[in-house]
Amino acid sequence: MGKAIVRLKDIADKTGFSTNTVSLALRESPRIPEPTRVLIQQAAAALNYLPNQIAKSLVSRQTMTIGLVLTDITNPTLTHAAQAIELALAARGYGTLFATSNNTLEEEIRTVEMFRSRQVDGMLIYPTSHRQLDHIRPLRRANYPVVLLVADPDAGIDAVCVDERRGAWKAVRHLIEMGHRRIGLVDSAARHGNSEKREGYLKALTEAGLDYDSKLAADPSGHTSKHGSAGMDELMSRKTGATAVFCTNDSLAIGALDWCRRHGVAVPRDMAIMGFDDIEYAAFAGVPLSSVRYATREVSEMAVERLMELIAAKDALPQARVSLIDPDLIIRDSTRLGA
């Protein structure tokens, strides 16, 4: 049998005070003399008493929990972001419930519904598709606190995120400044309608007067290093004359680096490789990887702060705001001339 739950009545029986007195003492009420409060609190500790959070939430209409929806728990960037979010919420007295959509919209919809049934006070969501948000917009219209961690500026939902278009534009512009004119793109995000990085890539080409060649774009059908190697293999098999490749995350870029190592392609002399996110391993790759920094701490702190504002607003949410953080380029040997 499970261990019995300690009730206020058990503490009252042990100390000889009424349950009302016990309740007030455990809530640090000044109505109860300090010696009595200490005695009751010591008895509660001896009995391993824990407050009934369900009962408290019924009174306060708050569960002090937040739901966090990730797309892929194996993604290093999302793992670090989840840790930063959990710490930021804990500092504000909130617990975090985690769930993963595994990059499927159907699972994301189920997860959002599950969190609502658990009555979490708000949600932070990395959406699978940045444009398929019809299951989230009704929450916003119902004054439910939700903040996206990736979003289109026209989403109509509060969001705090890295400006992926600008980050990709900076990355490709850097490659152009290094003298590259045939720049490949390894990107699997477009299949989910997430075209921000592709748009940044195209904008940089257009501004430099370079034509887009569809043969230079490869969809590796996944986000891991294995997929990056496969995408690089597909790209190089087309004989496009590419001298540089922009990969839309660092795992893909590390796979591209590995493909170059196995096929005797020197980086950056024969092929420059640029990633996105600046995960920890990027600096320690066989050839240290140039990347676009994902501002984990800034995104996490700003998103949690925005969610707290929405929770405090109760049934009168302010107009939705989208905050885009301008990312920095981190230049390492994989694109640096003379490396």
CSV table of C-alpha atoms in Angstrom, one decimal:
chain,number,residue,atom,x,y,z
A,1,MET,CA,0.0,0.0,0.0
A,2,GLY,CA,1.1,3.6,-0.7
A,3,LYS,CA,2.2,5.8,2.1
A,4,ALA,CA,-0.7,7.7,3.7
A,5,ILE,CA,-1.0,11.4,2.9
A,6,VAL,CA,-0.4,13.6,6.0
A,7,ARG,CA,-3.4,15.9,6.5
A,8,LEU,CA,-3.8,19.1,8.5
A,9,LYS,CA,-5.9,17.0,10.9
A,10,ASP,CA,-3.0,14.8,11.6
A,11,ILE,CA,-0.9,17.8,12.6
A,12,ALA,CA,-3.7,19.1,14.7
A,13,ASP,CA,-4.0,15.7,16.5
A,14,LYS,CA,-0.3,15.7,17.2
A,15,THR,CA,-0.1,19.2,18.5
A,16,GLY,CA,-3.5,19.6,20.2
A,17,PHE,CA,-4.4,22.7,18.2
A,18,SER,CA,-7.4,23.1,15.8
A,19,THR,CA,-7.0,22.5,12.1
A,20,ASN,CA,-7.7,26.2,11.5
A,21,THR,CA,-4.8,27.2,13.8
A,22,VAL,CA,-2.6,24.6,12.1
A,23,SER,CA,-3.5,26.0,8.7
A,24,LEU,CA,-2.8,29.6,9.7
A,25,ALA,CA,0.5,28.7,11.3
A,26,LEU,CA,1.7,26.9,8.2
A,27,ARG,CA,0.9,30.0,6.2
A,28,GLU,CA,3.0,32.1,8.5
A,29,SER,CA,-0.1,34.1,9.7
A,30,PRO,CA,0.8,36.8,12.2
A,31,ARG,CA,-2.5,35.9,14.0
A,32,ILE,CA,-0.7,32.9,15.5
A,33,PRO,CA,1.9,33.6,18.2
A,34,GLU,CA,5.4,32.7,17.1
A,35,PRO,CA,6.0,29.9,19.6
A,36,THR,CA,2.8,28.2,18.4
A,37,ARG,CA,3.8,28.6,14.8
A,38,VAL,CA,7.2,27.1,15.4
A,39,LEU,CA,5.7,24.1,17.3
A,40,ILE,CA,3.2,23.4,14.6
A,41,GLN,CA,5.8,23.8,11.8
A,42,GLN,CA,8.2,21.4,13.6
A,43,ALA,CA,5.4,18.9,13.9
A,44,ALA,CA,4.6,19.2,10.2
A,45,ALA,CA,8.2,18.6,9.3
A,46,ALA,CA,8.4,15.5,11.6
A,47,LEU,CA,5.3,14.1,9.8
A,48,ASN,CA,6.7,14.9,6.3
A,49,TYR,CA,3.7,17.1,5.6
A,50,LEU,CA,3.4,18.5,2.1
A,51,PRO,CA,0.9,21.2,1.2
A,52,ASN,CA,-2.0,20.0,-1.0
A,53,GLN,CA,-1.2,21.9,-4.2
A,54,ILE,CA,-4.4,20.8,-5.9
A,55,ALA,CA,-6.5,22.3,-3.1
A,56,LYS,CA,-4.4,25.5,-3.2
A,57,SER,CA,-4.8,25.8,-6.9
A,58,LEU,CA,-8.6,25.5,-6.6
A,59,VAL,CA,-8.5,28.5,-4.3
A,60,SER,CA,-6.0,30.6,-6.2
A,61,ARG,CA,-6.9,29.4,-9.7
A,62,GLN,CA,-3.2,28.9,-10.3
A,63,THR,CA,-1.2,25.7,-10.5
A,64,MET,CA,2.2,27.4,-10.5
A,65,THR,CA,3.2,25.2,-13.5
A,66,ILE,CA,4.1,26.1,-17.0
A,67,GLY,CA,4.0,23.8,-20.1
A,68,LEU,CA,7.0,23.8,-22.4
A,69,VAL,CA,6.5,22.2,-25.8
A,70,LEU,CA,9.7,21.2,-27.7
A,71,THR,CA,10.0,19.9,-31.2
A,72,ASP,CA,13.0,17.6,-30.6
A,73,ILE,CA,14.5,16.8,-27.2
A,74,THR,CA,17.7,15.6,-28.9
A,75,ASN,CA,18.4,19.0,-30.5
A,76,PRO,CA,21.2,20.5,-28.4
A,77,THR,CA,19.9,24.0,-28.8
A,78,LEU,CA,16.5,23.1,-27.5
A,79,THR,CA,18.0,21.1,-24.7
A,80,HIS,CA,20.0,24.1,-23.5
A,81,ALA,CA,17.0,26.4,-24.0
A,82,ALA,CA,14.8,24.1,-21.9
A,83,GLN,CA,17.3,24.1,-19.1
A,84,ALA,CA,17.5,27.9,-19.2
A,85,ILE,CA,13.7,28.2,-19.2
A,86,GLU,CA,13.3,25.8,-16.3
A,87,LEU,CA,15.8,27.7,-14.2
A,88,ALA,CA,14.1,31.1,-15.1
A,89,LEU,CA,10.7,29.7,-14.1
A,90,ALA,CA,12.0,28.1,-10.9
A,91,ALA,CA,13.4,31.5,-9.9
A,92,ARG,CA,9.9,32.8,-10.1
A,93,GLY,CA,8.4,29.9,-8.1
A,94,TYR,CA,7.0,27.9,-11.1
A,95,GLY,CA,7.5,24.3,-12.0
A,96,THR,CA,7.9,23.2,-15.7
A,97,LEU,CA,6.2,20.3,-17.5
A,98,PHE,CA,8.0,19.2,-20.6
A,99,ALA,CA,6.6,17.5,-23.7
A,100,THR,CA,8.0,16.9,-27.2
A,101,SER,CA,6.1,17.0,-30.5
A,102,ASN,CA,8.8,15.1,-32.4
A,103,ASN,CA,8.3,17.5,-35.3
A,104,THR,CA,4.8,16.4,-36.0
A,105,LEU,CA,1.8,18.9,-35.9
A,106,GLU,CA,-0.6,16.2,-34.8
A,107,GLU,CA,1.5,15.4,-31.7
A,108,GLU,CA,1.9,19.1,-31.0
A,109,ILE,CA,-1.9,19.6,-31.0
A,110,ARG,CA,-2.3,16.7,-28.6
A,111,THR,CA,0.4,18.1,-26.3
A,112,VAL,CA,-1.2,21.5,-26.2
A,113,GLU,CA,-4.5,19.9,-25.3
A,114,MET,CA,-2.9,17.7,-22.6
A,115,PHE,CA,-1.3,20.8,-21.0
A,116,ARG,CA,-4.6,22.6,-21.0
A,117,SER,CA,-6.3,19.6,-19.3
A,118,ARG,CA,-3.5,19.7,-16.7
A,119,GLN,CA,-4.5,23.4,-16.1
A,120,VAL,CA,-1.0,24.8,-16.5
A,121,ASP,CA,-0.9,28.5,-16.0
A,122,GLY,CA,0.6,29.2,-19.4
A,123,MET,CA,2.6,27.7,-22.2
A,124,LEU,CA,5.9,28.2,-24.0
A,125,ILE,CA,5.9,26.6,-27.4
A,126,TYR,CA,8.5,25.8,-30.1
A,127,PRO,CA,5.9,25.2,-32.9
A,128,THR,CA,6.6,22.5,-35.5
A,129,SER,CA,5.4,24.8,-38.2
A,130,HIS,CA,5.8,28.5,-37.8
A,131,ARG,CA,2.8,29.2,-39.9
A,132,GLN,CA,0.3,26.4,-38.9
A,133,LEU,CA,-0.9,27.9,-35.7
A,134,ASP,CA,-4.6,27.6,-35.9
A,135,HIS,CA,-4.6,25.3,-32.8
A,136,ILE,CA,-2.8,28.1,-30.8
A,137,ARG,CA,-4.6,31.2,-31.9
A,138,PRO,CA,-7.8,30.3,-30.1
A,139,LEU,CA,-5.9,30.1,-26.8
A,140,ARG,CA,-4.7,33.7,-27.4
A,141,ARG,CA,-8.3,34.8,-28.3
A,142,ALA,CA,-9.5,33.2,-25.0
A,143,ASN,CA,-6.9,35.3,-23.0
A,144,TYR,CA,-4.8,32.2,-22.2
A,145,PRO,CA,-1.1,33.0,-21.7
A,146,VAL,CA,1.0,31.5,-24.5
A,147,VAL,CA,4.4,32.6,-25.9
A,148,LEU,CA,6.0,31.1,-29.0
A,149,LEU,CA,9.8,30.7,-29.1
A,150,VAL,CA,9.9,30.7,-32.9
A,151,ALA,CA,7.5,32.6,-35.0
A,152,ASP,CA,6.6,34.6,-38.0
A,153,PRO,CA,6.3,38.4,-37.2
A,154,ASP,CA,2.7,38.3,-38.4
A,155,ALA,CA,1.7,35.3,-36.2
A,156,GLY,CA,-0.7,37.4,-34.0
A,157,ILE,CA,0.6,35.5,-30.9
A,158,ASP,CA,3.2,36.7,-28.4
A,159,ALA,CA,6.7,35.5,-29.4
A,160,VAL,CA,10.3,35.9,-28.4
A,161,CYS,CA,12.8,34.4,-30.8
A,162,VAL,CA,16.0,34.8,-32.7
A,163,ASP,CA,15.6,36.6,-36.1
A,164,GLU,CA,16.3,33.6,-38.3
A,165,ARG,CA,15.9,35.5,-41.5
A,166,ARG,CA,18.5,38.0,-40.5
A,167,GLY,CA,20.8,35.3,-39.1
A,168,ALA,CA,20.8,33.4,-42.3
A,169,TRP,CA,21.3,36.6,-44.3
A,170,LYS,CA,24.3,37.4,-42.2
A,171,ALA,CA,25.8,33.9,-42.7
A,172,VAL,CA,25.4,33.9,-46.4
A,173,ARG,CA,26.6,37.5,-46.8
A,174,HIS,CA,29.8,36.5,-44.9
A,175,LEU,CA,30.3,33.6,-47.4
A,176,ILE,CA,29.8,36.1,-50.3
A,177,GLU,CA,32.3,38.5,-48.7
A,178,MET,CA,34.8,35.6,-48.5
A,179,GLY,CA,34.6,35.4,-52.3
A,180,HIS,CA,32.1,32.6,-52.7
A,181,ARG,CA,29.6,32.8,-55.6
A,182,ARG,CA,28.2,29.2,-55.7
A,183,ILE,CA,26.8,28.7,-52.2
A,184,GLY,CA,24.8,25.6,-51.3
A,185,LEU,CA,21.9,25.3,-48.9
A,186,VAL,CA,21.3,22.2,-46.7
A,187,ASP,CA,17.9,22.8,-45.1
A,188,SER,CA,15.1,20.4,-44.0
A,189,ALA,CA,12.9,23.1,-42.3
A,190,ALA,CA,11.0,24.2,-45.4
A,191,ARG,CA,9.0,20.9,-45.4
A,192,HIS,CA,7.3,22.2,-42.2
A,193,GLY,CA,6.7,25.6,-43.8
A,194,ASN,CA,9.6,27.2,-41.8
A,195,SER,CA,11.2,29.2,-44.6
A,196,GLU,CA,12.8,32.0,-42.6
A,197,LYS,CA,16.4,30.8,-43.0
A,198,ARG,CA,15.8,30.0,-46.7
A,199,GLU,CA,14.4,33.5,-47.2
A,200,GLY,CA,17.5,35.0,-45.5
A,201,TYR,CA,19.7,32.9,-47.8
A,202,LEU,CA,17.8,34.1,-50.9
A,203,LYS,CA,17.9,37.8,-49.8
A,204,ALA,CA,21.7,37.7,-49.4
A,205,LEU,CA,22.1,36.2,-52.9
A,206,THR,CA,19.8,38.8,-54.4
A,207,GLU,CA,21.5,41.7,-52.8
A,208,ALA,CA,24.8,40.4,-54.2
A,209,GLY,CA,23.4,40.1,-57.7
A,210,LEU,CA,23.7,36.3,-57.6
A,211,ASP,CA,21.0,34.1,-59.2
A,212,TYR,CA,19.4,31.4,-57.2
A,213,ASP,CA,20.1,27.9,-58.6
A,214,SER,CA,17.7,25.2,-57.2
A,215,LYS,CA,20.4,22.6,-57.8
A,216,LEU,CA,22.3,24.2,-54.9
A,217,ALA,CA,19.5,23.5,-52.4
A,218,ALA,CA,19.3,20.0,-50.7
A,219,ASP,CA,16.6,18.8,-48.4
A,220,PRO,CA,18.2,16.0,-46.2
A,221,SER,CA,14.8,15.1,-44.7
A,222,GLY,CA,16.0,15.5,-41.1
A,223,HIS,CA,18.0,17.7,-38.7
A,224,THR,CA,20.8,15.4,-37.4
A,225,SER,CA,24.5,15.1,-38.4
A,226,LYS,CA,23.6,11.9,-40.4
A,227,HIS,CA,21.1,13.9,-42.4
A,228,GLY,CA,23.7,16.7,-42.9
A,229,SER,CA,26.1,14.2,-44.4
A,230,ALA,CA,23.4,12.8,-46.7
A,231,GLY,CA,22.4,16.3,-47.7
A,232,MET,CA,26.0,17.1,-48.6
A,233,ASP,CA,26.3,13.9,-50.6
A,234,GLU,CA,23.2,14.9,-52.6
A,235,LEU,CA,24.5,18.4,-53.2
A,236,MET,CA,28.0,17.3,-54.3
A,237,SER,CA,26.6,14.6,-56.6
A,238,ARG,CA,25.0,17.3,-58.7
A,239,LYS,CA,28.4,18.8,-59.7
A,240,THR,CA,27.1,22.3,-59.1
A,241,GLY,CA,30.5,23.9,-58.5
A,242,ALA,CA,29.6,24.9,-55.0
A,243,THR,CA,32.5,26.3,-53.0
A,244,ALA,CA,30.5,27.0,-49.8
A,245,VAL,CA,27.5,25.5,-48.0
A,246,PHE,CA,25.1,27.1,-45.5
A,247,CYS,CA,23.5,24.5,-43.2
A,248,THR,CA,20.4,25.6,-41.3
A,249,ASN,CA,21.6,24.1,-38.0
A,250,ASP,CA,25.0,23.0,-36.6
A,251,SER,CA,24.2,19.3,-36.5
A,252,LEU,CA,23.7,19.4,-40.3
A,253,ALA,CA,26.9,21.4,-40.7
A,254,ILE,CA,28.9,18.9,-38.6
A,255,GLY,CA,27.6,16.1,-40.9
A,256,ALA,CA,28.7,18.2,-43.9
A,257,LEU,CA,32.1,18.6,-42.3
A,258,ASP,CA,32.3,14.8,-41.8
A,259,TRP,CA,31.4,14.2,-45.4
A,260,CYS,CA,34.2,16.5,-46.5
A,261,ARG,CA,36.7,14.7,-44.3
A,262,ARG,CA,35.7,11.3,-45.7
A,263,HIS,CA,35.9,12.5,-49.3
A,264,GLY,CA,39.2,14.4,-49.1
A,265,VAL,CA,37.6,17.8,-49.4
A,266,ALA,CA,39.6,20.4,-47.5
A,267,VAL,CA,37.7,22.8,-45.3
A,268,PRO,CA,37.8,25.8,-45.9
A,269,ARG,CA,40.3,25.6,-48.8
A,270,ASP,CA,38.0,23.6,-51.1
A,271,MET,CA,34.7,24.0,-49.3
A,272,ALA,CA,33.5,26.5,-46.7
A,273,ILE,CA,30.9,25.3,-44.2
A,274,MET,CA,28.6,27.6,-42.2
A,275,GLY,CA,26.2,26.4,-39.5
A,276,PHE,CA,23.4,27.9,-37.4
A,277,ASP,CA,22.9,27.9,-33.5
A,278,ASP,CA,26.5,27.8,-32.3
A,279,ILE,CA,26.1,24.7,-30.2
A,280,GLU,CA,28.9,23.8,-27.8
A,281,TYR,CA,30.4,21.2,-30.1
A,282,ALA,CA,30.7,23.7,-33.0
A,283,ALA,CA,33.9,25.1,-31.4
A,284,PHE,CA,35.4,21.6,-31.0
A,285,ALA,CA,34.6,20.1,-34.4
A,286,GLY,CA,37.4,18.7,-36.5
A,287,VAL,CA,37.5,22.0,-38.2
A,288,PRO,CA,36.0,24.6,-35.8
A,289,LEU,CA,32.7,25.6,-37.2
A,290,SER,CA,31.5,29.1,-38.1
A,291,SER,CA,27.9,29.6,-37.0
A,292,VAL,CA,25.1,32.0,-36.2
A,293,ARG,CA,24.7,32.2,-32.4
A,294,TYR,CA,21.4,31.3,-30.9
A,295,ALA,CA,20.9,33.6,-28.0
A,296,THR,CA,19.7,31.0,-25.5
A,297,ARG,CA,19.8,33.0,-22.3
A,298,GLU,CA,18.2,36.1,-23.9
A,299,VAL,CA,15.4,34.2,-25.6
A,300,SER,CA,14.7,32.2,-22.4
A,301,GLU,CA,14.7,35.1,-20.0
A,302,MET,CA,12.6,37.4,-22.3
A,303,ALA,CA,10.1,34.6,-23.1
A,304,VAL,CA,9.6,33.8,-19.4
A,305,GLU,CA,9.3,37.4,-18.5
A,306,ARG,CA,6.7,37.9,-21.3
A,307,LEU,CA,4.7,34.9,-20.1
A,308,MET,CA,4.7,36.3,-16.6
A,309,GLU,CA,3.3,39.6,-17.9
A,310,LEU,CA,0.5,37.7,-19.7
A,311,ILE,CA,-0.3,35.6,-16.6
A,312,ALA,CA,-0.5,38.8,-14.4
A,313,ALA,CA,-2.8,40.4,-17.0
A,314,LYS,CA,-5.4,37.7,-16.3
A,315,ASP,CA,-8.4,38.2,-18.5
A,316,ALA,CA,-7.2,41.3,-20.3
A,317,LEU,CA,-4.2,40.3,-22.3
A,318,PRO,CA,-2.3,43.2,-24.0
A,319,GLN,CA,-1.8,43.3,-27.7
A,320,ALA,CA,0.4,40.5,-29.0
A,321,ARG,CA,4.1,41.4,-29.5
A,322,VAL,CA,6.8,39.6,-31.4
A,323,SER,CA,10.3,40.3,-30.2
A,324,LEU,CA,13.1,39.3,-32.7
A,325,ILE,CA,16.6,39.1,-31.3
A,326,ASP,CA,19.4,40.0,-33.8
A,327,PRO,CA,21.9,37.1,-33.8
A,328,ASP,CA,25.7,37.4,-33.9
A,329,LEU,CA,28.0,35.6,-36.3
A,330,ILE,CA,30.7,33.5,-34.8
A,331,ILE,CA,33.5,33.1,-37.3
A,332,ARG,CA,35.8,30.1,-37.0
A,333,ASP,CA,38.1,28.1,-39.2
A,334,SER,CA,35.4,26.4,-41.4
A,335,THR,CA,34.9,29.7,-43.4
A,336,ARG,CA,38.1,31.7,-42.5
A,337,LEU,CA,40.5,32.3,-45.4
A,338,GLY,CA,44.0,31.1,-44.6
A,339,ALA,CA,42.7,28.6,-42.0
